[in-house]
Amino acid sequence: MTIIKRGKFLTVEGTEGVGKTTNIAFIKTWLERNGIEYVATREPGGTPLAEEVRALLLAPRAEKVQENAELLLVFAARAQHLAQVIEPALAQGKWVLCDRFTDATYAYQGGGRQMEKSTIATLENLVQKSLRPDAVILLDIPVQLGLERARGRGELDRFEQEDIAFFERVRAAYRERAGANRHYRIVDASQTLEQVQAALETHLNQLLQETL
Ligand code: Z5A
C-alpha cells in the first residue's frame, strides 16, 4: 500500500494593493520549477457556491451588512471550500496555494471591524477543526502606499470603500498575528518587485527544506 504524504497548505495575505496577485503568479512558477503538484485557489471563493458568497460579500450595497452576517458568510464559504477543494487536494499530496484564508478574517473582521477574536476562533474551530495553514506569507506594506497602488484599478468593492483607519487596523492585526505565530513569514512588500520576489524565494526554499 502506498502512503501519500499530505500536501502543504500555503496562504498569502496582506492589506490592499500589497501585490498578492502579482506574487501568487511568481509562487506558481516556483512550485512548477520545483516539480510540486498544487492547487491554486482563493478566499472568499474557490467553489461555485463559495464564489457566489464572495460576490454577495464584495458587492457595494445600500443596506448595512451586519458584522455577524459578514462573518458567517465568510465561514459559510470557507466550509464549502475546505470540503470541496482544500482537504481533498492536501489528502492527495498536492500543495494548496490560497489567496487569503482565516488570517484575513482575524485581520478584516477582527481588526478592521473590531469583532471579538474569541468569536472568530469559535467559528474557526467549528469549520476547520484542527486544519491550519502550514505557512502564511504576509506581504506587508504601509497602508497609504498599498491604497495608491490598488486604487488605480477602477471601481471599488465594499471592502475597498472603507477608510484608511479601517485598513490601519487590518494591517495592525496582521502584524500582531505575525508576531505571535511561528508559521508566519513576513515580506516587506514596499520594496521593488525583484526584491520582494527574492525574499519570497528564500522563504519558499526554506519551507521546501523543512518538508523534505
Ligand atoms: N476578506 C475578508 O474580509 N475576510 C476574509 O476572511 C477573507 C477576505 C478571506 C477580497 O479580497 C476581500 O475579501 C478583501 C478582504 C475580504 N478586501 N479587501 N480589501 P481580495 O484578496 O480578492 O482583494 P484585494 O485585497 O483587493 O486583492 P487583489 O485584488 O488581489 O490585489 P493585490 O493582490 O493586493 O494587488 P495586485 O493587483 O497584485 O497589485 C496591485 C498593483 O500594485 C498592481 O498594479 C501591481 O502591478 C502593483 N505592484 C505589485 N507589487 C509591486 C511592487 N513590489 N512594486 C510596485 N508595484 C507593485
PDB file of C-alpha atoms and ligand atoms in Angstrom:
ATOM      1  CA  MET A   1       0.000   0.000   0.000  1.00  0.00           C
ATOM      2  CA  THR A   2       1.411   3.437  -0.935  1.00  0.00           C
ATOM      3  CA  ILE A   3       1.186   6.070   1.756  1.00  0.00           C
ATOM      4  CA  ILE A   4       0.592   9.519   0.294  1.00  0.00           C
ATOM      5  CA  LYS A   5       2.362  12.316   2.154  1.00  0.00           C
ATOM      6  CA  ARG A   6      -0.094  15.097   2.892  1.00  0.00           C
ATOM      7  CA  GLY A   7       0.488  18.302   0.894  1.00  0.00           C
ATOM      8  CA  LYS A   8       1.427  21.682   2.349  1.00  0.00           C
ATOM      9  CA  PHE A   9      -1.116  24.429   2.862  1.00  0.00           C
ATOM     10  CA  LEU A  10       0.332  27.830   1.966  1.00  0.00           C
ATOM     11  CA  THR A  11      -1.627  31.063   2.191  1.00  0.00           C
ATOM     12  CA  VAL A  12      -0.820  34.595   1.053  1.00  0.00           C
ATOM     13  CA  GLU A  13      -2.111  37.579   2.996  1.00  0.00           C
ATOM     14  CA  GLY A  14      -1.852  41.342   3.137  1.00  0.00           C
ATOM     15  CA  THR A  15      -3.744  44.614   3.024  1.00  0.00           C
ATOM     16  CA  GLU A  16      -4.941  46.419  -0.085  1.00  0.00           C
ATOM     17  CA  GLY A  17      -2.614  46.688  -3.089  1.00  0.00           C
ATOM     18  CA  VAL A  18       0.123  44.704  -1.414  1.00  0.00           C
ATOM     19  CA  GLY A  19       0.746  42.693  -4.599  1.00  0.00           C
ATOM     20  CA  LYS A  20      -0.839  39.339  -3.749  1.00  0.00           C
ATOM     21  CA  THR A  21      -1.997  38.687  -7.290  1.00  0.00           C
ATOM     22  CA  THR A  22       1.376  39.597  -8.770  1.00  0.00           C
ATOM     23  CA  ASN A  23       3.329  37.498  -6.265  1.00  0.00           C
ATOM     24  CA  ILE A  24       0.997  34.491  -6.365  1.00  0.00           C
ATOM     25  CA  ALA A  25       1.876  34.213 -10.068  1.00  0.00           C
ATOM     26  CA  PHE A  26       5.552  34.134  -9.011  1.00  0.00           C
ATOM     27  CA  ILE A  27       4.880  31.430  -6.371  1.00  0.00           C
ATOM     28  CA  LYS A  28       3.115  29.300  -9.006  1.00  0.00           C
ATOM     29  CA  THR A  29       6.192  29.387 -11.237  1.00  0.00           C
ATOM     30  CA  TRP A  30       8.369  28.472  -8.232  1.00  0.00           C
ATOM     31  CA  LEU A  31       6.112  25.461  -7.486  1.00  0.00           C
ATOM     32  CA  GLU A  32       6.286  24.367 -11.124  1.00  0.00           C
ATOM     33  CA  ARG A  33      10.088  24.767 -11.214  1.00  0.00           C
ATOM     34  CA  ASN A  34      10.309  22.514  -8.171  1.00  0.00           C
ATOM     35  CA  GLY A  35       8.002  19.886  -9.662  1.00  0.00           C
ATOM     36  CA  ILE A  36       5.400  20.330  -6.907  1.00  0.00           C
ATOM     37  CA  GLU A  37       1.814  19.486  -7.806  1.00  0.00           C
ATOM     38  CA  TYR A  38      -0.501  22.181  -6.486  1.00  0.00           C
ATOM     39  CA  VAL A  39      -3.962  23.663  -6.489  1.00  0.00           C
ATOM     40  CA  ALA A  40      -4.228  27.458  -6.528  1.00  0.00           C
ATOM     41  CA  THR A  41      -7.390  28.897  -5.086  1.00  0.00           C
ATOM     42  CA  ARG A  42      -8.750  31.903  -3.220  1.00  0.00           C
ATOM     43  CA  GLU A  43     -10.981  33.110  -0.408  1.00  0.00           C
ATOM     44  CA  PRO A  44     -13.688  34.041  -0.213  1.00  0.00           C
ATOM     45  CA  GLY A  45     -14.397  31.665  -3.105  1.00  0.00           C
ATOM     46  CA  GLY A  46     -12.852  28.616  -4.678  1.00  0.00           C
ATOM     47  CA  THR A  47     -16.053  26.654  -5.458  1.00  0.00           C
ATOM     48  CA  PRO A  48     -19.165  27.717  -7.399  1.00  0.00           C
ATOM     49  CA  LEU A  49     -21.178  28.217  -4.189  1.00  0.00           C
ATOM     50  CA  ALA A  50     -18.330  29.952  -2.360  1.00  0.00           C
ATOM     51  CA  GLU A  51     -17.790  32.255  -5.377  1.00  0.00           C
ATOM     52  CA  GLU A  52     -21.473  33.233  -5.150  1.00  0.00           C
ATOM     53  CA  VAL A  53     -20.970  34.061  -1.476  1.00  0.00           C
ATOM     54  CA  ARG A  54     -17.884  36.108  -2.447  1.00  0.00           C
ATOM     55  CA  ALA A  55     -19.983  38.163  -4.857  1.00  0.00           C
ATOM     56  CA  LEU A  56     -22.518  38.802  -2.060  1.00  0.00           C
ATOM     57  CA  LEU A  57     -19.739  39.881   0.315  1.00  0.00           C
ATOM     58  CA  LEU A  58     -17.945  42.226  -2.077  1.00  0.00           C
ATOM     59  CA  ALA A  59     -20.922  43.949  -3.731  1.00  0.00           C
ATOM     60  CA  PRO A  60     -21.393  47.526  -2.526  1.00  0.00           C
ATOM     61  CA  ARG A  61     -24.966  47.894  -1.203  1.00  0.00           C
ATOM     62  CA  ALA A  62     -27.155  50.500   0.467  1.00  0.00           C
ATOM     63  CA  GLU A  63     -28.240  48.083   3.215  1.00  0.00           C
ATOM     64  CA  LYS A  64     -25.807  47.944   6.138  1.00  0.00           C
ATOM     65  CA  VAL A  65     -24.242  44.487   6.334  1.00  0.00           C
ATOM     66  CA  GLN A  66     -24.321  43.291   9.929  1.00  0.00           C
ATOM     67  CA  GLU A  67     -20.928  42.222  11.252  1.00  0.00           C
ATOM     68  CA  ASN A  68     -22.174  38.800  12.307  1.00  0.00           C
ATOM     69  CA  ALA A  69     -23.787  38.311   8.895  1.00  0.00           C
ATOM     70  CA  GLU A  70     -20.481  39.144   7.190  1.00  0.00           C
ATOM     71  CA  LEU A  71     -18.550  36.807   9.472  1.00  0.00           C
ATOM     72  CA  LEU A  72     -20.970  33.919   8.969  1.00  0.00           C
ATOM     73  CA  LEU A  73     -20.899  34.378   5.189  1.00  0.00           C
ATOM     74  CA  VAL A  74     -17.085  34.241   5.235  1.00  0.00           C
ATOM     75  CA  PHE A  75     -17.141  30.983   7.190  1.00  0.00           C
ATOM     76  CA  ALA A  76     -20.003  29.514   5.137  1.00  0.00           C
ATOM     77  CA  ALA A  77     -17.896  29.965   2.004  1.00  0.00           C
ATOM     78  CA  ARG A  78     -14.874  28.538   3.847  1.00  0.00           C
ATOM     79  CA  ALA A  79     -16.740  25.382   4.937  1.00  0.00           C
ATOM     80  CA  GLN A  80     -17.658  24.674   1.327  1.00  0.00           C
ATOM     81  CA  HIS A  81     -14.169  25.466   0.042  1.00  0.00           C
ATOM     82  CA  LEU A  82     -12.468  23.245   2.618  1.00  0.00           C
ATOM     83  CA  ALA A  83     -14.658  20.234   1.904  1.00  0.00           C
ATOM     84  CA  GLN A  84     -14.688  20.542  -1.886  1.00  0.00           C
ATOM     85  CA  VAL A  85     -11.186  21.770  -2.691  1.00  0.00           C
ATOM     86  CA  ILE A  86      -8.646  22.213   0.101  1.00  0.00           C
ATOM     87  CA  GLU A  87      -8.985  18.988   2.085  1.00  0.00           C
ATOM     88  CA  PRO A  88      -9.143  16.676  -0.971  1.00  0.00           C
ATOM     89  CA  ALA A  89      -6.072  18.314  -2.548  1.00  0.00           C
ATOM     90  CA  LEU A  90      -3.997  18.057   0.649  1.00  0.00           C
ATOM     91  CA  ALA A  91      -5.055  14.433   1.083  1.00  0.00           C
ATOM     92  CA  GLN A  92      -3.840  13.697  -2.471  1.00  0.00           C
ATOM     93  CA  GLY A  93      -0.424  15.103  -1.542  1.00  0.00           C
ATOM     94  CA  LYS A  94      -0.863  18.340  -3.504  1.00  0.00           C
ATOM     95  CA  TRP A  95       0.156  21.700  -2.116  1.00  0.00           C
ATOM     96  CA  VAL A  96      -2.627  24.242  -1.780  1.00  0.00           C
ATOM     97  CA  LEU A  97      -1.778  27.858  -2.548  1.00  0.00           C
ATOM     98  CA  CYS A  98      -4.606  30.012  -1.254  1.00  0.00           C
ATOM     99  CA  ASP A  99      -5.051  33.755  -1.801  1.00  0.00           C
ATOM    100  CA  ARG A 100      -6.242  34.692   1.733  1.00  0.00           C
ATOM    101  CA  PHE A 101      -7.679  32.400   4.410  1.00  0.00           C
ATOM    102  CA  THR A 102      -8.682  32.692   8.073  1.00  0.00           C
ATOM    103  CA  ASP A 103      -5.864  35.095   8.927  1.00  0.00           C
ATOM    104  CA  ALA A 104      -7.787  37.537   6.706  1.00  0.00           C
ATOM    105  CA  THR A 105     -10.820  37.019   8.934  1.00  0.00           C
ATOM    106  CA  TYR A 106      -8.765  37.880  12.021  1.00  0.00           C
ATOM    107  CA  ALA A 107      -7.409  40.938  10.175  1.00  0.00           C
ATOM    108  CA  TYR A 108     -10.554  42.275   8.432  1.00  0.00           C
ATOM    109  CA  GLN A 109     -13.372  41.188  10.746  1.00  0.00           C
ATOM    110  CA  GLY A 110     -11.227  41.105  13.918  1.00  0.00           C
ATOM    111  CA  GLY A 111      -9.005  44.133  13.249  1.00  0.00           C
ATOM    112  CA  GLY A 112     -10.987  46.161  10.705  1.00  0.00           C
ATOM    113  CA  ARG A 113     -14.484  45.581  12.127  1.00  0.00           C
ATOM    114  CA  GLN A 114     -13.200  45.144  15.687  1.00  0.00           C
ATOM    115  CA  MET A 115     -15.054  41.879  16.291  1.00  0.00           C
ATOM    116  CA  GLU A 116     -14.059  39.643  19.209  1.00  0.00           C
ATOM    117  CA  LYS A 117     -11.215  37.274  18.370  1.00  0.00           C
ATOM    118  CA  SER A 118     -12.865  34.616  20.525  1.00  0.00           C
ATOM    119  CA  THR A 119     -15.959  34.680  18.259  1.00  0.00           C
ATOM    120  CA  ILE A 120     -13.754  34.153  15.204  1.00  0.00           C
ATOM    121  CA  ALA A 121     -11.866  31.374  16.994  1.00  0.00           C
ATOM    122  CA  THR A 122     -15.143  29.590  17.788  1.00  0.00           C
ATOM    123  CA  LEU A 123     -16.116  29.515  14.108  1.00  0.00           C
ATOM    124  CA  GLU A 124     -12.567  28.618  13.079  1.00  0.00           C
ATOM    125  CA  ASN A 125     -12.653  25.555  15.340  1.00  0.00           C
ATOM    126  CA  LEU A 126     -16.145  24.588  14.187  1.00  0.00           C
ATOM    127  CA  VAL A 127     -15.416  24.868  10.457  1.00  0.00           C
ATOM    128  CA  GLN A 128     -11.751  23.889  10.261  1.00  0.00           C
ATOM    129  CA  LYS A 129     -11.354  21.542  13.224  1.00  0.00           C
ATOM    130  CA  SER A 130      -7.555  21.233  13.516  1.00  0.00           C
ATOM    131  CA  LEU A 131      -6.710  22.437   9.998  1.00  0.00           C
ATOM    132  CA  ARG A 132      -4.433  25.496   9.909  1.00  0.00           C
ATOM    133  CA  PRO A 133      -2.063  26.749   7.173  1.00  0.00           C
ATOM    134  CA  ASP A 134       1.475  25.330   7.287  1.00  0.00           C
ATOM    135  CA  ALA A 135       2.810  28.724   6.260  1.00  0.00           C
ATOM    136  CA  VAL A 136       1.282  32.183   5.920  1.00  0.00           C
ATOM    137  CA  ILE A 137       3.168  34.623   3.725  1.00  0.00           C
ATOM    138  CA  LEU A 138       2.324  38.124   4.859  1.00  0.00           C
ATOM    139  CA  LEU A 139       3.106  40.778   2.283  1.00  0.00           C
ATOM    140  CA  ASP A 140       3.386  43.884   4.415  1.00  0.00           C
ATOM    141  CA  ILE A 141       3.182  47.433   3.165  1.00  0.00           C
ATOM    142  CA  PRO A 142       2.327  50.857   4.647  1.00  0.00           C
ATOM    143  CA  VAL A 143      -1.404  51.296   4.129  1.00  0.00           C
ATOM    144  CA  GLN A 144      -1.167  54.539   2.140  1.00  0.00           C
ATOM    145  CA  LEU A 145       1.290  53.059  -0.375  1.00  0.00           C
ATOM    146  CA  GLY A 146      -0.912  49.971  -0.865  1.00  0.00           C
ATOM    147  CA  LEU A 147      -4.013  52.090  -1.417  1.00  0.00           C
ATOM    148  CA  GLU A 148      -2.176  54.200  -4.006  1.00  0.00           C
ATOM    149  CA  ARG A 149      -1.180  51.028  -5.885  1.00  0.00           C
ATOM    150  CA  ALA A 150      -4.631  49.441  -5.653  1.00  0.00           C
ATOM    151  CA  ARG A 151      -6.848  52.374  -6.394  1.00  0.00           C
ATOM    152  CA  GLY A 152      -5.620  52.757  -9.936  1.00  0.00           C
ATOM    153  CA  ARG A 153      -7.813  49.749 -10.686  1.00  0.00           C
ATOM    154  CA  GLY A 154     -11.256  51.341 -11.146  1.00  0.00           C
ATOM    155  CA  GLU A 155     -14.461  50.584  -9.251  1.00  0.00           C
ATOM    156  CA  LEU A 156     -14.097  49.889  -5.545  1.00  0.00           C
ATOM    157  CA  ASP A 157     -15.728  46.866  -3.877  1.00  0.00           C
ATOM    158  CA  ARG A 158     -17.455  47.029  -0.470  1.00  0.00           C
ATOM    159  CA  PHE A 159     -14.201  46.490   1.469  1.00  0.00           C
ATOM    160  CA  GLU A 160     -12.154  48.839  -0.696  1.00  0.00           C
ATOM    161  CA  GLN A 161     -14.611  51.627   0.149  1.00  0.00           C
ATOM    162  CA  GLU A 162     -13.547  51.544   3.816  1.00  0.00           C
ATOM    163  CA  ASP A 163     -11.499  54.449   5.202  1.00  0.00           C
ATOM    164  CA  ILE A 164      -7.778  54.468   5.957  1.00  0.00           C
ATOM    165  CA  ALA A 165      -8.338  53.876   9.703  1.00  0.00           C
ATOM    166  CA  PHE A 166     -10.029  50.563   8.822  1.00  0.00           C
ATOM    167  CA  PHE A 167      -7.012  49.426   6.781  1.00  0.00           C
ATOM    168  CA  GLU A 168      -4.593  50.594   9.513  1.00  0.00           C
ATOM    169  CA  ARG A 169      -6.446  48.302  11.946  1.00  0.00           C
ATOM    170  CA  VAL A 170      -6.327  45.459   9.396  1.00  0.00           C
ATOM    171  CA  ARG A 171      -2.554  45.873   8.995  1.00  0.00           C
ATOM    172  CA  ALA A 172      -2.001  46.104  12.758  1.00  0.00           C
ATOM    173  CA  ALA A 173      -3.986  42.883  13.273  1.00  0.00           C
ATOM    174  CA  TYR A 174      -1.920  41.062  10.633  1.00  0.00           C
ATOM    175  CA  ARG A 175       1.344  42.258  12.190  1.00  0.00           C
ATOM    176  CA  GLU A 176       0.203  41.287  15.663  1.00  0.00           C
ATOM    177  CA  ARG A 177      -0.653  37.763  14.469  1.00  0.00           C
ATOM    178  CA  ALA A 178       2.640  37.521  12.608  1.00  0.00           C
ATOM    179  CA  GLY A 179       4.484  38.335  15.826  1.00  0.00           C
ATOM    180  CA  ALA A 180       2.596  35.642  17.727  1.00  0.00           C
ATOM    181  CA  ASN A 181       2.585  32.764  15.196  1.00  0.00           C
ATOM    182  CA  ARG A 182       5.681  30.909  14.087  1.00  0.00           C
ATOM    183  CA  HIS A 183       4.215  29.835  10.770  1.00  0.00           C
ATOM    184  CA  TYR A 184       4.041  33.456   9.505  1.00  0.00           C
ATOM    185  CA  ARG A 185       6.731  34.709   7.134  1.00  0.00           C
ATOM    186  CA  ILE A 186       6.729  38.466   6.613  1.00  0.00           C
ATOM    187  CA  VAL A 187       7.937  40.036   3.372  1.00  0.00           C
ATOM    188  CA  ASP A 188       8.436  43.799   3.072  1.00  0.00           C
ATOM    189  CA  ALA A 189       6.242  44.444   0.025  1.00  0.00           C
ATOM    190  CA  SER A 190       7.185  48.112  -0.284  1.00  0.00           C
ATOM    191  CA  GLN A 191      10.444  47.024  -1.960  1.00  0.00           C
ATOM    192  CA  THR A 192      10.824  46.622  -5.725  1.00  0.00           C
ATOM    193  CA  LEU A 193       9.136  43.568  -7.212  1.00  0.00           C
ATOM    194  CA  GLU A 194      12.575  41.954  -7.763  1.00  0.00           C
ATOM    195  CA  GLN A 195      13.467  42.382  -4.064  1.00  0.00           C
ATOM    196  CA  VAL A 196      10.036  41.120  -2.931  1.00  0.00           C
ATOM    197  CA  GLN A 197      10.371  38.030  -5.094  1.00  0.00           C
ATOM    198  CA  ALA A 198      13.941  37.323  -3.944  1.00  0.00           C
ATOM    199  CA  ALA A 199      12.691  37.395  -0.326  1.00  0.00           C
ATOM    200  CA  LEU A 200       9.742  35.193  -1.255  1.00  0.00           C
ATOM    201  CA  GLU A 201      12.030  32.658  -2.893  1.00  0.00           C
ATOM    202  CA  THR A 202      14.188  32.448   0.252  1.00  0.00           C
ATOM    203  CA  HIS A 203      11.089  31.706   2.372  1.00  0.00           C
ATOM    204  CA  LEU A 204       9.776  29.152  -0.124  1.00  0.00           C
ATOM    205  CA  ASN A 205      13.119  27.342  -0.312  1.00  0.00           C
ATOM    206  CA  GLN A 206      13.203  27.144   3.495  1.00  0.00           C
ATOM    207  CA  LEU A 207       9.690  25.755   3.539  1.00  0.00           C
ATOM    208  CA  LEU A 208      10.641  23.137   0.975  1.00  0.00           C
ATOM    209  CA  GLN A 209      13.712  22.123   3.012  1.00  0.00           C
ATOM    210  CA  GLU A 210      11.509  21.692   6.094  1.00  0.00           C
ATOM    211  CA  THR A 211       9.224  19.314   4.228  1.00  0.00           C
ATOM    212  CA  LEU A 212      11.940  17.009   2.858  1.00  0.00           C
TER     213      LEU A 212
HETATM  214  N1  Z5A B   1     -11.996  39.233   3.210  1.00  0.00           N
HETATM  215  C1  Z5A B   1     -12.487  39.343   4.488  1.00  0.00           C
HETATM  216  O1  Z5A B   1     -12.984  40.401   4.880  1.00  0.00           O
HETATM  217  N2  Z5A B   1     -12.423  38.277   5.335  1.00  0.00           N
HETATM  218  C2  Z5A B   1     -11.891  37.093   4.951  1.00  0.00           C
HETATM  219  O2  Z5A B   1     -11.856  36.136   5.750  1.00  0.00           O
HETATM  220  C3  Z5A B   1     -11.374  36.982   3.616  1.00  0.00           C
HETATM  221  C4  Z5A B   1     -11.435  38.082   2.780  1.00  0.00           C
HETATM  222  C5  Z5A B   1     -10.782  35.683   3.164  1.00  0.00           C
HETATM  223  C6  Z5A B   1     -11.387  40.347  -1.228  1.00  0.00           C
HETATM  224  O3  Z5A B   1     -10.032  40.014  -1.188  1.00  0.00           O
HETATM  225  C7  Z5A B   1     -11.816  40.956   0.076  1.00  0.00           C
HETATM  226  O4  Z5A B   1     -12.285  39.949   0.976  1.00  0.00           O
HETATM  227  C8  Z5A B   1     -10.698  41.637   0.792  1.00  0.00           C
HETATM  228  C9  Z5A B   1     -10.838  41.218   2.251  1.00  0.00           C
HETATM  229  C10 Z5A B   1     -12.083  40.391   2.309  1.00  0.00           C
HETATM  230  N3  Z5A B   1     -10.929  43.002   0.638  1.00  0.00           N
HETATM  231  N4  Z5A B   1     -10.178  43.913   0.594  1.00  0.00           N
HETATM  232  N5  Z5A B   1      -9.743  44.915   0.500  1.00  0.00           N
HETATM  233  P1  Z5A B   1      -9.095  40.017  -2.468  1.00  0.00           P
HETATM  234  O5  Z5A B   1      -7.841  39.386  -1.999  1.00  0.00           O
HETATM  235  O6  Z5A B   1      -9.764  39.408  -3.623  1.00  0.00           O
HETATM  236  O7  Z5A B   1      -8.924  41.578  -2.836  1.00  0.00           O
HETATM  237  P2  Z5A B   1      -7.722  42.557  -2.755  1.00  0.00           P
HETATM  238  O8  Z5A B   1      -7.189  42.703  -1.368  1.00  0.00           O
HETATM  239  O9  Z5A B   1      -8.252  43.793  -3.371  1.00  0.00           O
HETATM  240  O10 Z5A B   1      -6.521  41.863  -3.561  1.00  0.00           O
HETATM  241  P3  Z5A B   1      -6.096  41.914  -5.069  1.00  0.00           P
HETATM  242  O11 Z5A B   1      -7.145  42.439  -5.969  1.00  0.00           O
HETATM  243  O12 Z5A B   1      -5.629  40.536  -5.387  1.00  0.00           O
HETATM  244  O13 Z5A B   1      -4.922  42.967  -5.078  1.00  0.00           O
HETATM  245  P4  Z5A B   1      -3.432  42.782  -4.587  1.00  0.00           P
HETATM  246  O14 Z5A B   1      -3.048  41.371  -4.745  1.00  0.00           O
HETATM  247  O15 Z5A B   1      -3.289  43.351  -3.258  1.00  0.00           O
HETATM  248  O16 Z5A B   1      -2.567  43.626  -5.523  1.00  0.00           O
HETATM  249  P5  Z5A B   1      -2.010  43.381  -7.037  1.00  0.00           P
HETATM  250  O17 Z5A B   1      -3.188  43.510  -8.012  1.00  0.00           O
HETATM  251  O18 Z5A B   1      -1.116  42.227  -7.190  1.00  0.00           O
HETATM  252  O19 Z5A B   1      -1.087  44.650  -7.094  1.00  0.00           O
HETATM  253  C11 Z5A B   1      -1.620  45.964  -7.056  1.00  0.00           C
HETATM  254  C12 Z5A B   1      -0.816  46.856  -8.018  1.00  0.00           C
HETATM  255  O20 Z5A B   1       0.494  47.066  -7.478  1.00  0.00           O
HETATM  256  C13 Z5A B   1      -0.629  46.234  -9.403  1.00  0.00           C
HETATM  257  O21 Z5A B   1      -0.725  47.265 -10.346  1.00  0.00           O
HETATM  258  C14 Z5A B   1       0.799  45.685  -9.358  1.00  0.00           C
HETATM  259  O22 Z5A B   1       1.417  45.666 -10.618  1.00  0.00           O
HETATM  260  C15 Z5A B   1       1.496  46.677  -8.417  1.00  0.00           C
HETATM  261  N6  Z5A B   1       2.612  46.092  -7.641  1.00  0.00           N
HETATM  262  C16 Z5A B   1       2.627  44.893  -7.011  1.00  0.00           C
HETATM  263  N7  Z5A B   1       3.803  44.702  -6.367  1.00  0.00           N
HETATM  264  C17 Z5A B   1       4.545  45.815  -6.596  1.00  0.00           C
HETATM  265  C18 Z5A B   1       5.864  46.245  -6.185  1.00  0.00           C
HETATM  266  N8  Z5A B   1       6.651  45.497  -5.393  1.00  0.00           N
HETATM  267  N9  Z5A B   1       6.276  47.458  -6.568  1.00  0.00           N
HETATM  268  C19 Z5A B   1       5.484  48.249  -7.329  1.00  0.00           C
HETATM  269  N10 Z5A B   1       4.238  47.907  -7.755  1.00  0.00           N
HETATM  270  C20 Z5A B   1       3.777  46.713  -7.395  1.00  0.00           C
END
